[in-house]
PDB file of C-alpha atoms (C1' of nucleotides) in Angstrom:
ATOM      1  CA  MET A   1      -7.496   9.413  23.785  1.00 36.00           C
ATOM      2  CA  LYS A   2      -6.073  12.255  21.745  1.00 35.00           C
ATOM      3  CA  PRO A   3      -8.653  14.612  20.306  1.00 37.00           C
ATOM      4  CA  THR A   4      -6.025  16.738  18.592  1.00 42.00           C
ATOM      5  CA  LEU A   5      -5.147  13.954  16.250  1.00 44.00           C
ATOM      6  CA  ALA A   6      -7.972  14.203  13.790  1.00 47.00           C
ATOM      7  CA  ARG A   7      -8.447  17.923  13.930  1.00 49.00           C
ATOM      8  CA  GLY A   8      -7.720  19.772  10.729  1.00 55.00           C
ATOM      9  CA  LEU A   9      -7.366  16.764   8.476  1.00 70.00           C
ATOM     10  CA  ASP A  10      -9.380  17.319   5.343  1.00 78.00           C
ATOM     11  CA  GLU A  11      -9.869  14.768   2.615  1.00 79.00           C
ATOM     12  CA  ALA A  12      -6.958  16.042   0.562  1.00 81.00           C
ATOM     13  CA  SER A  13      -4.473  15.881   3.418  1.00 82.00           C
ATOM     14  CA  LEU A  14      -5.736  12.470   4.302  1.00 85.00           C
ATOM     15  CA  GLN A  15      -5.143  11.377   0.740  1.00 85.00           C
ATOM     16  CA  ASP A  16      -1.625  12.801   0.805  1.00 84.00           C
ATOM     17  CA  LEU A  17      -0.908  11.018   4.032  1.00 85.00           C
ATOM     18  CA  ALA A  18      -2.251   7.765   2.654  1.00 89.00           C
ATOM     19  CA  ASP A  19      -0.060   8.244  -0.421  1.00 88.00           C
ATOM     20  CA  LEU A  20       3.000   8.654   1.761  1.00 87.00           C
ATOM     21  CA  PHE A  21       2.293   5.418   3.590  1.00 90.00           C
ATOM     22  CA  GLN A  22       1.531   3.760   0.287  1.00 92.00           C
ATOM     23  CA  HIS A  23       5.098   4.362  -0.793  1.00 91.00           C
ATOM     24  CA  LEU A  24       6.363   2.719   2.359  1.00 90.00           C
ATOM     25  CA  SER A  25       4.074  -0.265   2.020  1.00 91.00           C
ATOM     26  CA  ASP A  26       6.230  -2.477  -0.157  1.00 89.00           C
ATOM     27  CA  PRO A  27       9.183  -4.478   1.227  1.00 88.00           C
ATOM     28  CA  ARG A  28      11.264  -3.786  -1.859  1.00 88.00           C
ATOM     29  CA  ARG A  29      10.735  -0.068  -1.701  1.00 90.00           C
ATOM     30  CA  LEU A  30      11.373  -0.182   2.015  1.00 90.00           C
ATOM     31  CA  ARG A  31      14.637  -2.010   1.472  1.00 90.00           C
ATOM     32  CA  LEU A  32      15.480   0.532  -1.181  1.00 92.00           C
ATOM     33  CA  LEU A  33      14.880   3.406   1.213  1.00 92.00           C
ATOM     34  CA  LEU A  34      16.846   1.687   3.969  1.00 89.00           C
ATOM     35  CA  ILE A  35      19.794   1.312   1.643  1.00 91.00           C
ATOM     36  CA  LEU A  36      19.567   4.941   0.608  1.00 92.00           C
ATOM     37  CA  SER A  37      19.318   5.984   4.250  1.00 89.00           C
ATOM     38  CA  LYS A  38      22.962   4.992   4.569  1.00 88.00           C
ATOM     39  CA  GLY A  39      24.162   6.966   1.575  1.00 92.00           C
ATOM     40  CA  GLU A  40      23.630   7.618  -2.094  1.00 95.00           C
ATOM     41  CA  HIS A  41      23.764   4.852  -4.665  1.00 97.00           C
ATOM     42  CA  ALA A  42      23.509   4.396  -8.396  1.00 97.00           C
ATOM     43  CA  VAL A  43      20.592   2.600 -10.004  1.00 97.00           C
ATOM     44  CA  GLY A  44      22.699  -0.376 -11.035  1.00 96.00           C
ATOM     45  CA  GLU A  45      23.925  -0.867  -7.487  1.00 96.00           C
ATOM     46  CA  LEU A  46      20.406  -0.779  -6.150  1.00 96.00           C
ATOM     47  CA  SER A  47      19.291  -3.221  -8.810  1.00 95.00           C
ATOM     48  CA  ALA A  48      22.016  -5.652  -7.770  1.00 94.00           C
ATOM     49  CA  ALA A  49      21.399  -5.177  -4.048  1.00 92.00           C
ATOM     50  CA  LEU A  50      17.687  -5.788  -4.393  1.00 91.00           C
ATOM     51  CA  GLY A  51      17.839  -8.538  -6.949  1.00 91.00           C
ATOM     52  CA  VAL A  52      15.438  -6.895  -9.361  1.00 94.00           C
ATOM     53  CA  THR A  53      15.926  -5.599 -12.884  1.00 95.00           C
ATOM     54  CA  ILE A  54      17.275  -2.138 -13.513  1.00 97.00           C
ATOM     55  CA  SER A  55      14.055  -1.180 -15.199  1.00 97.00           C
ATOM     56  CA  ALA A  56      11.956  -2.179 -12.203  1.00 96.00           C
ATOM     57  CA  VAL A  57      14.173  -0.227  -9.823  1.00 97.00           C
ATOM     58  CA  SER A  58      14.087   2.750 -12.105  1.00 97.00           C
ATOM     59  CA  HIS A  59      10.302   2.698 -12.146  1.00 97.00           C
ATOM     60  CA  GLN A  60      10.200   2.518  -8.374  1.00 96.00           C
ATOM     61  CA  LEU A  61      12.668   5.363  -8.101  1.00 97.00           C
ATOM     62  CA  GLN A  62      10.580   7.548 -10.383  1.00 96.00           C
ATOM     63  CA  THR A  63       7.579   6.930  -8.174  1.00 94.00           C
ATOM     64  CA  LEU A  64       9.530   7.731  -5.026  1.00 94.00           C
ATOM     65  CA  ARG A  65      10.929  10.777  -6.730  1.00 94.00           C
ATOM     66  CA  GLN A  66       7.502  12.133  -7.571  1.00 92.00           C
ATOM     67  CA  ALA A  67       6.579  11.613  -3.944  1.00 90.00           C
ATOM     68  CA  ARG A  68       9.710  13.623  -3.081  1.00 90.00           C
ATOM     69  CA  LEU A  69      11.048  10.851  -0.911  1.00 92.00           C
ATOM     70  CA  VAL A  70      14.212  10.539  -2.955  1.00 95.00           C
ATOM     71  CA  ALA A  71      16.205  12.832  -5.210  1.00 95.00           C
ATOM     72  CA  CYS A  72      19.062  12.228  -7.584  1.00 96.00           C
ATOM     73  CA  ARG A  73      22.058  13.817  -9.239  1.00 97.00           C
ATOM     74  CA  ARG A  74      24.009  12.758 -12.279  1.00 97.00           C
ATOM     75  CA  GLU A  75      27.663  11.852 -11.978  1.00 96.00           C
ATOM     76  CA  GLY A  76      29.062  10.938 -15.355  1.00 96.00           C
ATOM     77  CA  LYS A  77      27.093   8.070 -16.793  1.00 96.00           C
ATOM     78  CA  ARG A  78      25.641   7.122 -13.478  1.00 97.00           C
ATOM     79  CA  ILE A  79      22.741   8.650 -11.642  1.00 97.00           C
ATOM     80  CA  LEU A  80      23.064   8.678  -7.888  1.00 98.00           C
ATOM     81  CA  TYR A  81      19.964   8.575  -5.712  1.00 97.00           C
ATOM     82  CA  HIS A  82      19.630   9.703  -2.129  1.00 96.00           C
ATOM     83  CA  LEU A  83      16.898  10.237   0.436  1.00 94.00           C
ATOM     84  CA  ASP A  84      15.186  13.570   0.157  1.00 89.00           C
ATOM     85  CA  ASP A  85      13.079  13.508   3.258  1.00 77.00           C
ATOM     86  CA  VAL A  86      13.895  13.803   6.922  1.00 73.00           C
ATOM     87  CA  HIS A  87      10.743  12.072   8.064  1.00 77.00           C
ATOM     88  CA  VAL A  88      11.238   8.872   6.155  1.00 80.00           C
ATOM     89  CA  GLU A  89      13.904   7.506   8.446  1.00 79.00           C
ATOM     90  CA  GLN A  90      11.852   8.441  11.471  1.00 78.00           C
ATOM     91  CA  LEU A  91       8.804   6.743  10.025  1.00 78.00           C
ATOM     92  CA  VAL A  92      10.737   3.618   9.224  1.00 76.00           C
ATOM     93  CA  ARG A  93      12.343   3.584  12.652  1.00 74.00           C
ATOM     94  CA  MET A  94       8.995   4.015  14.343  1.00 73.00           C
ATOM     95  CA  GLY A  95       7.369   1.333  12.253  1.00 71.00           C
ATOM     96  CA  ARG A  96      10.249  -0.912  13.134  1.00 70.00           C
ATOM     97  CA  GLU A  97       9.646  -0.456  16.825  1.00 71.00           C
ATOM     98  CA  HIS A  98       6.098  -1.516  16.275  1.00 66.00           C
ATOM     99  CA  VAL A  99       7.007  -4.599  14.326  1.00 66.00           C
ATOM    100  CA  GLU A 100       9.742  -5.704  16.686  1.00 68.00           C
ATOM    101  CA  GLU A 101       7.572  -5.704  19.763  1.00 65.00           C
TER     102      GLU A 101
ATOM    103  CA  MET B   1      25.812  -4.013  -3.680  1.00 38.00           C
ATOM    104  CA  LYS B   2      25.974  -6.173  -0.582  1.00 35.00           C
ATOM    105  CA  PRO B   3      23.512  -7.432   1.967  1.00 37.00           C
ATOM    106  CA  THR B   4      25.223  -5.448   4.717  1.00 38.00           C
ATOM    107  CA  LEU B   5      23.627  -2.354   3.313  1.00 39.00           C
ATOM    108  CA  ALA B   6      20.310  -3.400   4.706  1.00 42.00           C
ATOM    109  CA  ARG B   7      21.736  -4.927   7.839  1.00 49.00           C
ATOM    110  CA  GLY B   8      19.457  -5.496  10.788  1.00 58.00           C
ATOM    111  CA  LEU B   9      16.216  -6.093   8.960  1.00 69.00           C
ATOM    112  CA  ASP B  10      15.521  -9.547   7.619  1.00 77.00           C
ATOM    113  CA  GLU B  11      13.007 -10.210   4.893  1.00 77.00           C
ATOM    114  CA  ALA B  12      10.283 -11.228   7.327  1.00 79.00           C
ATOM    115  CA  SER B  13      10.557  -8.089   9.443  1.00 81.00           C
ATOM    116  CA  LEU B  14      10.656  -5.995   6.337  1.00 84.00           C
ATOM    117  CA  GLN B  15       7.490  -7.648   5.138  1.00 83.00           C
ATOM    118  CA  ASP B  16       5.818  -6.998   8.504  1.00 83.00           C
ATOM    119  CA  LEU B  17       6.838  -3.396   8.368  1.00 84.00           C
ATOM    120  CA  ALA B  18       5.562  -3.030   4.832  1.00 88.00           C
ATOM    121  CA  ASP B  19       2.296  -4.633   5.920  1.00 87.00           C
ATOM    122  CA  LEU B  20       1.928  -2.103   8.709  1.00 87.00           C
ATOM    123  CA  PHE B  21       2.361   0.796   6.309  1.00 90.00           C
ATOM    124  CA  GLN B  22       0.048  -0.914   3.876  1.00 91.00           C
ATOM    125  CA  HIS B  23      -2.745  -0.674   6.417  1.00 91.00           C
ATOM    126  CA  LEU B  24      -2.141   3.039   6.779  1.00 90.00           C
ATOM    127  CA  SER B  25      -2.041   3.620   3.044  1.00 91.00           C
ATOM    128  CA  ASP B  26      -5.723   4.144   2.391  1.00 90.00           C
ATOM    129  CA  PRO B  27      -7.542   7.385   3.250  1.00 89.00           C
ATOM    130  CA  ARG B  28     -10.642   5.529   4.381  1.00 89.00           C
ATOM    131  CA  ARG B  29      -8.738   3.271   6.720  1.00 91.00           C
ATOM    132  CA  LEU B  30      -6.817   6.272   7.969  1.00 90.00           C
ATOM    133  CA  ARG B  31     -10.048   8.109   8.673  1.00 91.00           C
ATOM    134  CA  LEU B  32     -11.311   4.979  10.386  1.00 93.00           C
ATOM    135  CA  LEU B  33      -8.270   4.866  12.634  1.00 92.00           C
ATOM    136  CA  LEU B  34      -8.560   8.581  13.366  1.00 90.00           C
ATOM    137  CA  ILE B  35     -12.143   8.128  14.455  1.00 92.00           C
ATOM    138  CA  LEU B  36     -11.218   5.188  16.645  1.00 93.00           C
ATOM    139  CA  SER B  37      -8.403   7.213  18.148  1.00 89.00           C
ATOM    140  CA  LYS B  38     -11.103   9.241  19.851  1.00 87.00           C
ATOM    141  CA  GLY B  39     -12.885   6.302  21.337  1.00 92.00           C
ATOM    142  CA  GLU B  40     -14.577   3.025  20.549  1.00 96.00           C
ATOM    143  CA  HIS B  41     -17.359   2.790  18.013  1.00 97.00           C
ATOM    144  CA  ALA B  42     -19.699   0.187  16.602  1.00 98.00           C
ATOM    145  CA  VAL B  43     -19.463  -0.980  13.008  1.00 97.00           C
ATOM    146  CA  GLY B  44     -22.700   0.707  12.017  1.00 97.00           C
ATOM    147  CA  GLU B  45     -21.533   4.031  13.380  1.00 96.00           C
ATOM    148  CA  LEU B  46     -18.280   3.775  11.451  1.00 96.00           C
ATOM    149  CA  SER B  47     -20.167   2.855   8.325  1.00 96.00           C
ATOM    150  CA  ALA B  48     -22.324   5.967   8.660  1.00 95.00           C
ATOM    151  CA  ALA B  49     -19.401   8.221   9.545  1.00 93.00           C
ATOM    152  CA  LEU B  50     -17.351   7.063   6.585  1.00 92.00           C
ATOM    153  CA  GLY B  51     -20.158   6.806   4.089  1.00 92.00           C
ATOM    154  CA  VAL B  52     -19.390   3.249   3.038  1.00 94.00           C
ATOM    155  CA  THR B  53     -21.405   0.078   3.390  1.00 96.00           C
ATOM    156  CA  ILE B  54     -21.337  -1.933   6.583  1.00 97.00           C
ATOM    157  CA  SER B  55     -19.845  -4.831   4.726  1.00 97.00           C
ATOM    158  CA  ALA B  56     -16.970  -2.780   3.401  1.00 97.00           C
ATOM    159  CA  VAL B  57     -16.178  -1.399   6.854  1.00 97.00           C
ATOM    160  CA  SER B  58     -16.359  -4.827   8.346  1.00 97.00           C
ATOM    161  CA  HIS B  59     -13.865  -6.135   5.807  1.00 97.00           C
ATOM    162  CA  GLN B  60     -11.507  -3.278   6.559  1.00 96.00           C
ATOM    163  CA  LEU B  61     -11.861  -3.886  10.275  1.00 97.00           C
ATOM    164  CA  GLN B  62     -11.049  -7.553   9.889  1.00 96.00           C
ATOM    165  CA  THR B  63      -7.891  -6.632   8.046  1.00 94.00           C
ATOM    166  CA  LEU B  64      -6.909  -4.097  10.676  1.00 94.00           C
ATOM    167  CA  ARG B  65      -7.696  -6.624  13.363  1.00 94.00           C
ATOM    168  CA  GLN B  66      -5.392  -9.214  11.875  1.00 91.00           C
ATOM    169  CA  ALA B  67      -2.700  -6.567  11.810  1.00 89.00           C
ATOM    170  CA  ARG B  68      -3.466  -5.974  15.502  1.00 90.00           C
ATOM    171  CA  LEU B  69      -4.095  -2.300  14.919  1.00 92.00           C
ATOM    172  CA  VAL B  70      -7.615  -2.532  16.276  1.00 95.00           C
ATOM    173  CA  ALA B  71      -9.447  -4.829  18.662  1.00 96.00           C
ATOM    174  CA  CYS B  72     -13.095  -5.254  19.529  1.00 97.00           C
ATOM    175  CA  ARG B  73     -15.514  -6.341  22.196  1.00 97.00           C
ATOM    176  CA  ARG B  74     -19.128  -7.296  21.953  1.00 97.00           C
ATOM    177  CA  GLU B  75     -21.770  -5.303  23.744  1.00 96.00           C
ATOM    178  CA  GLY B  76     -25.198  -6.743  23.170  1.00 96.00           C
ATOM    179  CA  LYS B  77     -25.881  -6.907  19.482  1.00 96.00           C
ATOM    180  CA  ARG B  78     -23.223  -4.389  18.680  1.00 97.00           C
ATOM    181  CA  ILE B  79     -19.507  -4.907  18.365  1.00 98.00           C
ATOM    182  CA  LEU B  80     -17.374  -2.036  19.509  1.00 98.00           C
ATOM    183  CA  TYR B  81     -13.984  -1.446  17.952  1.00 97.00           C
ATOM    184  CA  HIS B  82     -11.055   0.462  19.416  1.00 96.00           C
ATOM    185  CA  LEU B  83      -7.416   1.092  18.627  1.00 94.00           C
ATOM    186  CA  ASP B  84      -5.090  -1.612  19.830  1.00 89.00           C
ATOM    187  CA  ASP B  85      -1.746  -0.077  19.097  1.00 77.00           C
ATOM    188  CA  VAL B  86       0.237   2.703  20.693  1.00 72.00           C
ATOM    189  CA  HIS B  87       2.360   3.407  17.663  1.00 77.00           C
ATOM    190  CA  VAL B  88      -0.446   4.106  15.247  1.00 80.00           C
ATOM    191  CA  GLU B  89      -1.170   7.568  16.536  1.00 78.00           C
ATOM    192  CA  GLN B  90       2.525   8.406  16.520  1.00 77.00           C
ATOM    193  CA  LEU B  91       2.881   7.158  12.971  1.00 77.00           C
ATOM    194  CA  VAL B  92      -0.083   9.144  11.798  1.00 76.00           C
ATOM    195  CA  ARG B  93       1.120  12.260  13.555  1.00 74.00           C
ATOM    196  CA  MET B  94       4.567  11.904  12.054  1.00 74.00           C
ATOM    197  CA  GLY B  95       3.222  11.283   8.585  1.00 71.00           C
ATOM    198  CA  ARG B  96       1.120  14.363   9.008  1.00 71.00           C
ATOM    199  CA  GLU B  97       4.132  16.509   9.747  1.00 71.00           C
ATOM    200  CA  HIS B  98       5.603  15.304   6.519  1.00 66.00           C
ATOM    201  CA  VAL B  99       2.518  16.039   4.480  1.00 67.00           C
ATOM    202  CA  GLU B 100       1.922  19.451   5.966  1.00 68.00           C
ATOM    203  CA  GLU B 101       5.345  20.817   5.183  1.00 65.00           C
TER     204      GLU B 101
ATOM    205  C1'  DC C   1      31.537  10.105 -34.602  1.00 80.30           C
ATOM    206  C1'  DA C   2      30.693   5.247 -33.311  1.00 80.30           C
ATOM    207  C1'  DG C   3      30.017   2.177 -29.822  1.00 80.30           C
ATOM    208  C1'  DA C   4      29.413   0.943 -25.143  1.00 80.30           C
ATOM    209  C1'  DC C   5      27.474   2.028 -20.920  1.00 80.30           C
ATOM    210  C1'  DA C   6      23.859   3.724 -17.474  1.00 80.30           C
ATOM    211  C1'  DC C   7      19.549   4.678 -17.071  1.00 80.30           C
ATOM    212  C1'  DT C   8      14.569   6.060 -18.457  1.00 80.30           C
ATOM    213  C1'  DT C   9      10.181   5.501 -20.630  1.00 80.30           C
ATOM    214  C1'  DG C  10       5.748   3.512 -22.477  1.00 80.30           C
ATOM    215  C1'  DA C  11       2.730  -0.071 -23.274  1.00 80.30           C
ATOM    216  C1'  DA C  12       1.117  -4.681 -22.230  1.00 80.30           C
ATOM    217  C1'  DT C  13       0.542  -8.083 -19.030  1.00 80.30           C
ATOM    218  C1'  DA C  14       0.263 -10.026 -14.499  1.00 80.30           C
ATOM    219  C1'  DC C  15      -0.670  -9.281  -9.805  1.00 80.30           C
ATOM    220  C1'  DT C  16      -2.930  -7.170  -5.603  1.00 80.30           C
ATOM    221  C1'  DT C  17      -6.564  -5.052  -3.243  1.00 80.30           C
ATOM    222  C1'  DG C  18     -11.049  -3.202  -2.394  1.00 80.30           C
ATOM    223  C1'  DT C  19     -16.031  -3.313  -2.933  1.00 80.30           C
ATOM    224  C1'  DT C  20     -20.303  -5.457  -3.629  1.00 80.30           C
ATOM    225  C1'  DC C  21     -23.867  -8.719  -3.067  1.00 80.30           C
ATOM    226  C1'  DA C  22     -25.950 -12.491  -0.998  1.00 80.30           C
ATOM    227  C1'  DA C  23     -25.957 -15.760   2.422  1.00 80.30           C
ATOM    228  C1'  DA C  24     -24.606 -17.009   7.206  1.00 80.30           C
ATOM    229  C1'  DT C  25     -23.745 -16.171  12.293  1.00 80.30           C
ATOM    230  C1'  DG C  26     -24.761 -14.466  16.657  1.00 80.30           C
ATOM    231  C1'  DT C  27     -27.807 -11.619  19.930  1.00 80.30           C
ATOM    232  C1'  DT C  28     -31.847  -9.869  21.947  1.00 80.30           C
ATOM    233  C1'  DA C  29     -36.681  -9.332  22.790  1.00 80.30           C
ATOM    234  C1'  DA C  30     -41.554 -10.729  22.198  1.00 80.30           C
TER     235       DA C  30
ATOM    236  C1'  DT D   1     -39.292 -19.998  18.781  1.00 80.30           C
ATOM    237  C1'  DT D   2     -39.659 -16.494  15.665  1.00 80.30           C
ATOM    238  C1'  DA D   3     -38.475 -12.009  14.109  1.00 80.30           C
ATOM    239  C1'  DA D   4     -35.568  -8.209  13.883  1.00 80.30           C
ATOM    240  C1'  DC D   5     -31.139  -6.334  14.390  1.00 80.30           C
ATOM    241  C1'  DA D   6     -25.890  -6.078  14.062  1.00 80.30           C
ATOM    242  C1'  DT D   7     -22.194  -7.845  12.037  1.00 80.30           C
ATOM    243  C1'  DT D   8     -19.292 -11.334   9.488  1.00 80.30           C
ATOM    244  C1'  DT D   9     -18.010 -14.074   5.642  1.00 80.30           C
ATOM    245  C1'  DG D  10     -17.008 -15.764   0.842  1.00 80.30           C
ATOM    246  C1'  DA D  11     -17.000 -15.376  -3.951  1.00 80.30           C
ATOM    247  C1'  DA D  12     -16.921 -12.559  -7.961  1.00 80.30           C
ATOM    248  C1'  DC D  13     -15.828  -8.550 -10.090  1.00 80.30           C
ATOM    249  C1'  DA D  14     -13.560  -3.929 -10.672  1.00 80.30           C
ATOM    250  C1'  DA D  15      -9.829  -0.912  -9.989  1.00 80.30           C
ATOM    251  C1'  DG D  16      -5.254   0.093  -8.975  1.00 80.30           C
ATOM    252  C1'  DT D  17      -0.159  -1.237  -9.057  1.00 80.30           C
ATOM    253  C1'  DA D  18       4.053  -3.578 -10.349  1.00 80.30           C
ATOM    254  C1'  DT D  19       7.040  -5.882 -13.590  1.00 80.30           C
ATOM    255  C1'  DT D  20       8.611  -6.917 -18.000  1.00 80.30           C
ATOM    256  C1'  DC D  21      10.217  -6.080 -22.510  1.00 80.30           C
ATOM    257  C1'  DA D  22      11.669  -3.303 -26.076  1.00 80.30           C
ATOM    258  C1'  DA D  23      12.914   0.997 -27.608  1.00 80.30           C
ATOM    259  C1'  DG D  24      14.737   5.634 -26.417  1.00 80.30           C
ATOM    260  C1'  DT D  25      17.810   9.362 -24.144  1.00 80.30           C
ATOM    261  C1'  DG D  26      22.013  11.003 -22.387  1.00 80.30           C
ATOM    262  C1'  DT D  27      27.140  10.428 -21.416  1.00 80.30           C
ATOM    263  C1'  DC D  28      31.778   9.010 -21.870  1.00 80.30           C
ATOM    264  C1'  DT D  29      35.833   6.919 -24.432  1.00 80.30           C
ATOM    265  C1'  DG D  30      38.591   5.797 -28.209  1.00 80.30           C
TER     266       DG D  30
END
DNA sequence: CAGACACTTGAATACTTGTTCAAATGTTAA
DNA sequence: TTAACATTTGAACAAGTATTCAAGTGTCTG
């Protein structure tokens, strides 16, 4: 096995890591992130694409934003969201490999 | 916007993927998996190492077992658990990179 | 400036998940 | 077979999370 894996992981880091996975643990959020992995989109577009209310998407986006997984910029009336993390796509891709086996 | 945005991942796969991350989204389970990544252990040992009741660990193990992240074998009275998934360590390591930045 | 549009926010409710406790299963040894 | 040990299981409760609804902020257009 790999002894290096657990070394240097204190409770706080473990909590942070768990939090990261927590954000990836919902199919709607995952879909959201997959969509954003292809380019930035406004809240209304995401709402339509996911089939949930604008408010619900907005709440999810705030959560993802606090976790620094997404970021946004205003363009006129609209607010465009995009991925803000290089690891997210990797994580999703890796998880996908697992699931597809 | 359109379904093509999320092309390549149907709802079922997305749910599976979310489920996988869900199992990694708790610090105790993560610690559990880290311990098992170093070798197999009995339920009682895990309970002691994690500081939670045997029952609680057992419940967590059942969940992880259904997700095929761990497997077990009986040895006398004891039941020894071990990791049953190659991707788990990779996922944890990758998540760690993210957290440690 | 008024009104429409795009989105955010807060509080309440509804849903999910985890833990506990007690009872049940399986194993070994006397 | 009985007793002790190791673990599992199910139901109930507690804690955490998500969604909704209604009200609020910020931005553009006429």
